[in-house]
Short mmCIF file of C-alpha atoms in Angstrom, two decimals:
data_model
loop_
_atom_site.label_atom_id
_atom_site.label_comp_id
_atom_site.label_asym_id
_atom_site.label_seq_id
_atom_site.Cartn_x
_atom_site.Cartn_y
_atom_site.Cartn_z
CA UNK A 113 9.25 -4.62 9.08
CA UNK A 114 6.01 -6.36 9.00
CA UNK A 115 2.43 -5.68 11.25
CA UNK A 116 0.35 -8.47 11.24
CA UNK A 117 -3.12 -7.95 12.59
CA UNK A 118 -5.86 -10.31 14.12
CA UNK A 119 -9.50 -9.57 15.14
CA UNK A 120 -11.40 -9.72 17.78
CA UNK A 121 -9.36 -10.46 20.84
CA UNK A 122 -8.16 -13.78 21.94
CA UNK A 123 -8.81 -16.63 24.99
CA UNK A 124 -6.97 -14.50 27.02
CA UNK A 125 -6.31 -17.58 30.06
CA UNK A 126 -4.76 -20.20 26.95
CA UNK A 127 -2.63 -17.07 25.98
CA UNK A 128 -1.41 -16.24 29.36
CA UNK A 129 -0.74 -19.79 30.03
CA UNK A 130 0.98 -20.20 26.20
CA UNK A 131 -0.94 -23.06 25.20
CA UNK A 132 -1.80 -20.98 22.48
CA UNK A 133 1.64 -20.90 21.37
CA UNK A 134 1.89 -24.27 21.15
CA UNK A 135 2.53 -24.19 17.25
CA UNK A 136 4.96 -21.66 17.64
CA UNK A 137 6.87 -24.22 19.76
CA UNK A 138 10.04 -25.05 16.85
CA UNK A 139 10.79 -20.78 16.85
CA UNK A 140 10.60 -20.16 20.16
CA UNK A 141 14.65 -18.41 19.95
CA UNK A 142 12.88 -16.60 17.71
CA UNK A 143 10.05 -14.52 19.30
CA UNK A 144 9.04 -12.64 21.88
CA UNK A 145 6.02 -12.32 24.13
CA UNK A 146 5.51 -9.02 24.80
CA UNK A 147 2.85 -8.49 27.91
CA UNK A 148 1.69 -4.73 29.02
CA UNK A 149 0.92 -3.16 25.77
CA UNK A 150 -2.25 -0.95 25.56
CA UNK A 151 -4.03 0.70 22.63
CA UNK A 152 -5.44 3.16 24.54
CA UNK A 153 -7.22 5.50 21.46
CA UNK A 154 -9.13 2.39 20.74
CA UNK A 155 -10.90 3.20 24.22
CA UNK A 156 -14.28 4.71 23.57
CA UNK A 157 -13.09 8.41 25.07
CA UNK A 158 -16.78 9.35 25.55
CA UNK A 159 -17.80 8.20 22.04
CA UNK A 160 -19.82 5.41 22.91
CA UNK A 161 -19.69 2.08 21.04
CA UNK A 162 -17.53 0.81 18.12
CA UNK A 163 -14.43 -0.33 19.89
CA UNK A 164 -14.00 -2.88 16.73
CA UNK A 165 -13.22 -0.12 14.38
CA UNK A 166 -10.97 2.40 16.93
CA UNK A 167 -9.32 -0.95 17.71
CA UNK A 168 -8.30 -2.00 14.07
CA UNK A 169 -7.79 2.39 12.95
CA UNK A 170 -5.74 2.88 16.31
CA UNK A 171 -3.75 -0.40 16.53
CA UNK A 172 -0.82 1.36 13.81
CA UNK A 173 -1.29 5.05 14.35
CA UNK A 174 -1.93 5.60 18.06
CA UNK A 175 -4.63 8.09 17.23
CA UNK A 176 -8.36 8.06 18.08
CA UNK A 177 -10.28 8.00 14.70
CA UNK A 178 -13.03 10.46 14.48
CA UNK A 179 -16.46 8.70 14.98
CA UNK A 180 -18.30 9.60 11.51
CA UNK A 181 -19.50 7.50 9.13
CA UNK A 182 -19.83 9.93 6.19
CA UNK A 183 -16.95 11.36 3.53
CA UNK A 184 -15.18 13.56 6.76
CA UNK A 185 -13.62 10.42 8.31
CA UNK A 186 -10.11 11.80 10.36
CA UNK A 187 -7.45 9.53 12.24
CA UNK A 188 -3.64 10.26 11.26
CA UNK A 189 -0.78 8.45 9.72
CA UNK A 190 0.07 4.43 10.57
CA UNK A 191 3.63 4.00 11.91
CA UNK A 192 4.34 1.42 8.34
CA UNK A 193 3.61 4.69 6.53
CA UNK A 194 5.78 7.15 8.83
CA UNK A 195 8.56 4.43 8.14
CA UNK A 196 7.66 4.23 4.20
CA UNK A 197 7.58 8.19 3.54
CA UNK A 198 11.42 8.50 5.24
CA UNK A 199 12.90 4.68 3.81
CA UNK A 200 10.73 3.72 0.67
CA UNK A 201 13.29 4.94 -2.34
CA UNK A 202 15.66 2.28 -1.43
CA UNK A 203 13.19 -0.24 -2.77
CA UNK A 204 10.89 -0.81 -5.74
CA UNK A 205 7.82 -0.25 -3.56
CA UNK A 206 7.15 2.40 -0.04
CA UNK A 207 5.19 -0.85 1.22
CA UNK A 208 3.02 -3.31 1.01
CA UNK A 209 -0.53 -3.76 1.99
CA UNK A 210 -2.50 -7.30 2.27
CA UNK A 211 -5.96 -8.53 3.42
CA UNK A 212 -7.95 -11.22 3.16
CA UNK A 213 -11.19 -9.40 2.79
CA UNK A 214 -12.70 -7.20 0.30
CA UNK A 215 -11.97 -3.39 0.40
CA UNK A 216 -14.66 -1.05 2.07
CA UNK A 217 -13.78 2.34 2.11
CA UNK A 218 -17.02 4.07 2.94
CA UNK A 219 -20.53 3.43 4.43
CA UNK A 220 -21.28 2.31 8.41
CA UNK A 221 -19.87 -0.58 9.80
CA UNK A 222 -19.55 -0.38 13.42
CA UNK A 223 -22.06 1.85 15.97
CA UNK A 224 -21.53 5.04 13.32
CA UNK A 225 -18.15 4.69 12.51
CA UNK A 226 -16.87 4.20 8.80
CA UNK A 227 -15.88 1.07 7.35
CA UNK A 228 -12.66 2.55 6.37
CA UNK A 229 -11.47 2.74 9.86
CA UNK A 230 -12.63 -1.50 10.37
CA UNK A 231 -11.14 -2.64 6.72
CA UNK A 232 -7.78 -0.37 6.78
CA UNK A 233 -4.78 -0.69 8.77
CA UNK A 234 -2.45 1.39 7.15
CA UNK A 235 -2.98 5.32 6.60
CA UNK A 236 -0.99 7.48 4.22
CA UNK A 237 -2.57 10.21 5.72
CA UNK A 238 -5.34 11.58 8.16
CA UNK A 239 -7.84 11.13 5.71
CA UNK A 240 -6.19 8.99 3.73
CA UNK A 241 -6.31 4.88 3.92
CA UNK A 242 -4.29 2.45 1.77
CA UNK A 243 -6.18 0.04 0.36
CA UNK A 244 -5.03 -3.57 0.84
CA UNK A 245 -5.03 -6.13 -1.60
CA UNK A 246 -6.93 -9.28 -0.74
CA UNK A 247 -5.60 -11.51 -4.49
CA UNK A 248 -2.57 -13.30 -4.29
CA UNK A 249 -2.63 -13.39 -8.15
CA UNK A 250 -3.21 -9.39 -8.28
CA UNK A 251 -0.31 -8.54 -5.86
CA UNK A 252 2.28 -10.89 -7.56
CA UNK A 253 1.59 -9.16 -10.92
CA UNK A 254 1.57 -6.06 -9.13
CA UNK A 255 5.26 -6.68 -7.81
CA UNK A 256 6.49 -8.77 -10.95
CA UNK A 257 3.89 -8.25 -13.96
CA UNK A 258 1.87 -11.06 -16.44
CA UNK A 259 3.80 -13.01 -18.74
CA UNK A 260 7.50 -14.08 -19.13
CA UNK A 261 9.92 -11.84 -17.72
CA UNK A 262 10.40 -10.32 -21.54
CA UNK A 263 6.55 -9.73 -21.46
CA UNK A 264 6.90 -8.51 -17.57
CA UNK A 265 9.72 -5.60 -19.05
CA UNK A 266 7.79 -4.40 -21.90
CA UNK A 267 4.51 -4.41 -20.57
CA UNK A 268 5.81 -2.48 -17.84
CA UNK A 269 7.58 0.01 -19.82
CA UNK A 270 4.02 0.43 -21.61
CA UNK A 271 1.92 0.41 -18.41
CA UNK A 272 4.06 3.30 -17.04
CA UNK A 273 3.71 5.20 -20.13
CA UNK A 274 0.30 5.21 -20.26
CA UNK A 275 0.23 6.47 -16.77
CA UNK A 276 2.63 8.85 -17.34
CA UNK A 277 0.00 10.87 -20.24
CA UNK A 278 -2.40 10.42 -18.16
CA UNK A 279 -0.88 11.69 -15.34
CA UNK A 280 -0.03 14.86 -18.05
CA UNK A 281 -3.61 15.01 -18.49
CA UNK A 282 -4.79 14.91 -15.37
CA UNK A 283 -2.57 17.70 -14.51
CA UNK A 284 -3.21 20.41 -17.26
CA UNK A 285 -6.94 19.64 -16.36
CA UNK A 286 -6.37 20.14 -12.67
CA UNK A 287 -4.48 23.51 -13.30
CA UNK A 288 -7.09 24.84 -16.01
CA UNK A 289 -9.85 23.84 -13.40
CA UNK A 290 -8.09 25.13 -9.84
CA UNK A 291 -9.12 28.94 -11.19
CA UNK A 292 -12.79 28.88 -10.83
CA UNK A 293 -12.87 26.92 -7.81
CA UNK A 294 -13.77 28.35 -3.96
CA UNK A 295 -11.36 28.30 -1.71
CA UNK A 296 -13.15 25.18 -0.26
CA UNK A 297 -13.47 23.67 -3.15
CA UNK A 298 -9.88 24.30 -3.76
CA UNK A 299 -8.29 22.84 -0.69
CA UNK A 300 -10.08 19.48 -1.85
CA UNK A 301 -8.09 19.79 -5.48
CA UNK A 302 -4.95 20.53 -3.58
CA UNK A 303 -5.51 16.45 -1.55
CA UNK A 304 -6.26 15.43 -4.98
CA UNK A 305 -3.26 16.46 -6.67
CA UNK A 306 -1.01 15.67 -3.68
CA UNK A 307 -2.37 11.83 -4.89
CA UNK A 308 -1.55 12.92 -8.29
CA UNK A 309 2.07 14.12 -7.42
CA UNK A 310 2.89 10.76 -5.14
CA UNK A 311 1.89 8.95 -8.36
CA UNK A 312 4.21 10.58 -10.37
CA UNK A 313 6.66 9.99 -7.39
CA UNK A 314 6.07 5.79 -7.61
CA UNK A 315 6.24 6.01 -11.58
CA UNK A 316 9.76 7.69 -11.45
CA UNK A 317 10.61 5.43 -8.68
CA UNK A 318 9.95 2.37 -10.73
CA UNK A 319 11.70 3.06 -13.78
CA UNK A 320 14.79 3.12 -11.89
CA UNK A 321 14.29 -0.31 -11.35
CA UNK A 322 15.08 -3.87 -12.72
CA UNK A 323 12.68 -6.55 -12.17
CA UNK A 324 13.88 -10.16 -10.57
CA UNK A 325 13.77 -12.95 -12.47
CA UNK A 326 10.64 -14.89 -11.67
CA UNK A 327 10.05 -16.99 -14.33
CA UNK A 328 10.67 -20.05 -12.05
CA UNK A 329 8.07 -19.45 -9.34
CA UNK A 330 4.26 -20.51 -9.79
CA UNK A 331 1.82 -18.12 -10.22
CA UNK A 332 -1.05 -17.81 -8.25
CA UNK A 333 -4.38 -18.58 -9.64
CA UNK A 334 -6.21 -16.32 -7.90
CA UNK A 335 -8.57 -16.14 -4.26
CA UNK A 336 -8.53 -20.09 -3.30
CA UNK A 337 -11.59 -20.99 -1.81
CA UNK A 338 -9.93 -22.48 1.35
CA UNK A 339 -9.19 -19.63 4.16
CA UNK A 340 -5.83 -21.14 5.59
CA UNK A 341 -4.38 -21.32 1.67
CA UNK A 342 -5.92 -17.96 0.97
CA UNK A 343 -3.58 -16.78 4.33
CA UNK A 344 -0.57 -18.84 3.32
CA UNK A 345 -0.74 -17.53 -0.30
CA UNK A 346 -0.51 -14.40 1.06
CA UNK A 347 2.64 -14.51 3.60
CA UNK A 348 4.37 -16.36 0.72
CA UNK A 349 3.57 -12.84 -1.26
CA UNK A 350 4.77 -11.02 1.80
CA UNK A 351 8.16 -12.96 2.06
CA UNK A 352 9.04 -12.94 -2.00
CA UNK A 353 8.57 -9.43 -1.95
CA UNK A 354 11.29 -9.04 1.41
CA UNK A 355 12.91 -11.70 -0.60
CA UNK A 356 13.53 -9.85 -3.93
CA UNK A 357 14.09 -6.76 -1.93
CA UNK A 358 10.60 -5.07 -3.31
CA UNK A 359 9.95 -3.50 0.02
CA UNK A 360 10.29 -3.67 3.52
CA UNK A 361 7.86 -2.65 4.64
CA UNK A 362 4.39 -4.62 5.00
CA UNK A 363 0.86 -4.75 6.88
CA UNK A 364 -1.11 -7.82 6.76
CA UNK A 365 -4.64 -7.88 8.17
CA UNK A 366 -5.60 -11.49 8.22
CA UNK A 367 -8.95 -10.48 8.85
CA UNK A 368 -11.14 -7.15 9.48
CA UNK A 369 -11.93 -6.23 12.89
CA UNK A 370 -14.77 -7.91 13.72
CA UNK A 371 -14.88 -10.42 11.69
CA UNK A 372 -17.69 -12.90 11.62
CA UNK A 373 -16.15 -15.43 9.49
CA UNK A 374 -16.51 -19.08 10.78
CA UNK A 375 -13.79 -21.74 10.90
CA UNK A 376 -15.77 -25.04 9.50
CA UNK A 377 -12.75 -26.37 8.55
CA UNK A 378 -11.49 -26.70 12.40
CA UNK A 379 -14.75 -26.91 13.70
CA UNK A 380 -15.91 -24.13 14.59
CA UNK A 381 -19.11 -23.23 12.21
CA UNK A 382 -20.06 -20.09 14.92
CA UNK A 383 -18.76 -16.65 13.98
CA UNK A 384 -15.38 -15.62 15.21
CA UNK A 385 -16.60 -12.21 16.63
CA UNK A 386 -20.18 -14.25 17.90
CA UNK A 387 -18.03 -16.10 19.95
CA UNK A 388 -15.68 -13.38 21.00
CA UNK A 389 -18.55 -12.47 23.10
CA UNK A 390 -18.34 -15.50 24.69
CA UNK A 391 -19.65 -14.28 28.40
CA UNK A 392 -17.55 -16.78 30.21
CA UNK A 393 -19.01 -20.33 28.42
CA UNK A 394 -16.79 -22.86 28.47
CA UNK A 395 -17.90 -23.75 24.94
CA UNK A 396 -17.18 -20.51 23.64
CA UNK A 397 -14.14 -20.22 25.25
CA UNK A 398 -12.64 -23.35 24.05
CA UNK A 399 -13.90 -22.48 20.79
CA UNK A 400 -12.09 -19.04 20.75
CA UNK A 401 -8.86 -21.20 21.56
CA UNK A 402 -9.36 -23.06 18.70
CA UNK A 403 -9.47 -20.31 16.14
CA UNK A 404 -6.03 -19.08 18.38
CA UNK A 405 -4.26 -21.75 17.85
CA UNK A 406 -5.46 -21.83 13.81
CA UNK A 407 -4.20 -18.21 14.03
CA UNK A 408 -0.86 -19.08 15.22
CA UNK A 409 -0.57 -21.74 12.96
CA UNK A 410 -0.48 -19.50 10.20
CA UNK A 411 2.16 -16.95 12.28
CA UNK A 412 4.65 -20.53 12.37
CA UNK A 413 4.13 -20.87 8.56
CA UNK A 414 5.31 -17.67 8.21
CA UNK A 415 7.79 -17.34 10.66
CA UNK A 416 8.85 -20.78 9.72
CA UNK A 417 9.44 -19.73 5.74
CA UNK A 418 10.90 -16.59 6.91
CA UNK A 419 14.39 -18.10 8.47
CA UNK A 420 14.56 -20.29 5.85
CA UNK A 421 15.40 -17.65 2.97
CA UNK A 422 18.02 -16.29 2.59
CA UNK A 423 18.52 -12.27 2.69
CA UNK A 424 21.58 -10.74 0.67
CA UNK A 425 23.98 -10.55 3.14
CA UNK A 426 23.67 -14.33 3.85
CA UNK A 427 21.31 -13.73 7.14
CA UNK A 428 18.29 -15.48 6.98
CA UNK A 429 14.76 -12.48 6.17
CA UNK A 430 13.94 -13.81 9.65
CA UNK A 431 16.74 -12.58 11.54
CA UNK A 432 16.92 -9.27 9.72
CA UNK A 433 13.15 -8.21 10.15
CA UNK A 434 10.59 -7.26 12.59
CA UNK A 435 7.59 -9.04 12.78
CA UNK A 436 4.56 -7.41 15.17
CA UNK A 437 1.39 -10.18 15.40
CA UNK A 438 -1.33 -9.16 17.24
CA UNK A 439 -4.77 -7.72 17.96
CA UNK A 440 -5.80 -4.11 19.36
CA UNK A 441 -8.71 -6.23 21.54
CA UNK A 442 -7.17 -8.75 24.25
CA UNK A 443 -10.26 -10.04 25.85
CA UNK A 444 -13.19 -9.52 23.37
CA UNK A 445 -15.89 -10.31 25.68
CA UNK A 446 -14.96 -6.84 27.29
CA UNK A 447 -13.71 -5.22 24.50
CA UNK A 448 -10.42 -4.57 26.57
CA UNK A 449 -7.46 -2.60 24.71
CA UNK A 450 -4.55 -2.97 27.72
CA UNK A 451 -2.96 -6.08 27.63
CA UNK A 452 -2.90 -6.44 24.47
CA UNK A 453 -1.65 -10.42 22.68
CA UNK A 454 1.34 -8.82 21.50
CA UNK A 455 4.07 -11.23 19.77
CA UNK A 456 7.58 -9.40 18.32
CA UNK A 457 9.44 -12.07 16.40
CA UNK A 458 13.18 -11.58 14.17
CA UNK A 459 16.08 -10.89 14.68
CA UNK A 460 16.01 -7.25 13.53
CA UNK A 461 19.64 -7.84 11.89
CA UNK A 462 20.71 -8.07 15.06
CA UNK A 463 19.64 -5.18 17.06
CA UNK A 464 16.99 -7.58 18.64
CA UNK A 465 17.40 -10.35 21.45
CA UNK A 466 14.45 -12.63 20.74
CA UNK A 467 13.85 -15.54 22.63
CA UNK A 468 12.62 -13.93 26.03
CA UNK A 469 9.03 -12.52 26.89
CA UNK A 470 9.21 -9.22 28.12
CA UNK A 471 6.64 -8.11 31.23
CA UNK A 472 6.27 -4.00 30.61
CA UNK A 473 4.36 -1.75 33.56
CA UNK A 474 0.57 -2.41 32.78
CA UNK A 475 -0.93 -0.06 30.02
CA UNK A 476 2.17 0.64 28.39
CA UNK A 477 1.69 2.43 24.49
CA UNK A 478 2.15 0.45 22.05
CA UNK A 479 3.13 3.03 20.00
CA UNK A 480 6.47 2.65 22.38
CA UNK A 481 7.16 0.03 20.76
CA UNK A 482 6.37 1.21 17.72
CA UNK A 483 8.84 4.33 18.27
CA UNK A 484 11.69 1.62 18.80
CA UNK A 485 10.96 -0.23 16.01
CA UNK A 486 11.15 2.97 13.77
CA UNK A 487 14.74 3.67 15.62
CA UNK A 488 16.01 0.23 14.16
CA UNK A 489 14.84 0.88 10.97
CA UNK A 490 16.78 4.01 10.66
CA UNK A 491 14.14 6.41 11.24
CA UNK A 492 15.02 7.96 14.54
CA UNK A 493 11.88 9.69 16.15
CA UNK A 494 11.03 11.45 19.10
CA UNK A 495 7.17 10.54 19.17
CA UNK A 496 5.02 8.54 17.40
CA UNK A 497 0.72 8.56 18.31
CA UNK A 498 0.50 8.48 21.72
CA UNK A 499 4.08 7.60 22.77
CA UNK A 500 5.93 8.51 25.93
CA UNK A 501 9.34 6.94 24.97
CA UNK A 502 11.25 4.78 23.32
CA UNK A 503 10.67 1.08 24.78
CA UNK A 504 13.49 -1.12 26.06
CA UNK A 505 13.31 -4.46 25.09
CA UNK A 506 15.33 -5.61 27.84
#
């Protein structure tokens, strides 16, 4: 199960008509269109601006994020996390979490609400982001360690003894401490060592593990300078992880909300979210397409890769995941959250029909969708966010 995100809202006319598609063309069997979705606690519900950063915190939890931009920030569990706290022992690692940007966890970003809600999809917790990584070369040693796989095993087996006594210290420190705090003060210790135990939780759950044999793939090097290499690097990451069975579960924000980044490379040397303000120009709009279409490009790649490999039952990764690509902003001239440019690709190992776009009543939840997602991953729910029911993708 994999949520992909894009910012900022797309040329809504070249994605109605599917020209925007266009390099999606070879899967088509493969996807879905989904039309009708709405993030509706990305809406501004009498809190004025900063639908960039309700629209990136609300897109996976369904949940209006709390408009501060100080320490007290508040929005409630993403639905990859909901999955990963019921499925994540059967695999090396609860999830995964990618970017492409740095990590900002604190300070203003949009119209007075924290940057953690604009650089964060996933949530552990109501106050409690994951942080993504944005190195190709960080997560693969993160998943598979430095070295040769002999160096990998031992310098793991050090690495999680080290945590381990520190872990031991951090405890008896916590517990010698938790006695002269307030009760205030004390709630705040209790978060912290709920950290502290989940820790403790990942280190057991690793040693139980052996790690694949990598020694034949190529390391990566690091942040390449070029964006579209930076992206692939990163769904190759994505797919050897599904691939060696390290998780599966995985968010991907390709870029924060908002971005401003510009796309010299196809053209485009305005800012992405300069342009997404576009105000009905014709050059603007065409220029929008264009960073669409570079978008999708990537979303092929991927999908692309995906049926290619091979899962262990013989089924390609494709046809036994679910993919979600999207953005919580369809038209980002308006900043509109219903209607959302919703694509659900895979197979779902088999409890999926791609192939078809679906047309669901107008400002249908998202988290709907969501909610039947988490039923075909085994993790039958009643609600999820702002859900009404299950969604039937039929």
């Amino acid at each position: 199960m994999a949520y992909l995100y894009v910012p900022n809202g797309v040329n809504v006319e070249k994605w109605k008509s599917r020209e925007t598609l266009a390099p999606l063309e070879k899967m088509r069997e493969h996807f879905s269109v989904i039309e009708g979705l709405e993030v509706e606690k990305a809406t501004s519900g009498g809190d004025g601006g900063g639908d960039h950063a309700r629209s990136n915190a609300a897109f996976l939890t369904g949940v209006r994020p709390k408009k501060t931009a100080g320490a007290d920030i508040s929005l409630g569990q993403s639905v990859d996390q909901y999955a990963a706290e019921r499925l994540g022992g059967v695999t090396r690692f609860r999830s995964l979490e990618l970017a492409t940007d740095g990590v900002r966890k604190s300070g203003a970003c949009d119209s007075g609400y924290s940057c953690a809600y604009q650089y964060n999809l996933s949530w552990r917790s109501e106050t409690l982001p994951m942080t993504p990584e944005s190195n190709p070369r960080f997560l693969f040693e993160r998943l598979f360690g430095k070295g040769t796989g002999k160096e990998r095993v031992e310098g793991r087996a050090r690495r999680l003894a080290s945590e381990r006594s520190i872990l031991d210290f951090v405890n008896d420190d916590a517990k010698a401490l938790q006695k002269e705090l307030g009760r205030g003060d004390q709630m705040k210790l209790d978060e912290y060592l709920t950290s502290v135990r989940e820790i403790e939780r990942r280190i057991e759950q690793a040693e139980k593990w052996t790690l694949p044999d990598t020694d034949h793939l190529n390391v990566p090097a690091g942040i390449p300078p070029n964006y579209e290499e930076h992206l692939r690097l990163m769904f190759d990451m994505m797919l050897l992880a599904f691939e060696t069975d390290s998780t599966r579960i995985a968010t991907f924000g390709l870029a924060h909300e908002g971005s401003n980044r510009n796309f010299n490379e196809i053209g485009v040397p305005e800012g992405h979210h300069s342009l997404s303000h576009h105000d009905r120009q014709k050059s603007k709009l065409e220029k929008i397409a264009k960073i669409d279409l570079f978008y999708t490009q990537q979303l092929a790649y991927f999908l692309e890769k995906a049926s290619q490999k091979k899962d262990l039952d013989g089924k390609s990764i494709l046809d036994n995941s679910m993919i979600l690509y999207g953005s919580g902003i369809a038209d980002g001239n308006r900043h509109a959250h219903n209607d959302l440019p919703i694509i659900m690709a895979g197979g779902g190992g088999g409890s999926l029909t791609p192939g078809k776009d679906i047309k669901l009543q107008s400002d249908t939840p998202i988290t709907n969708l969501y909610l039947r997602m988490l039923h075909e991953m085994g993790v039958p729910s009643e609600r999820f966010g702002d859900s009404t029911g299950v969604l039937k993708l039929t």
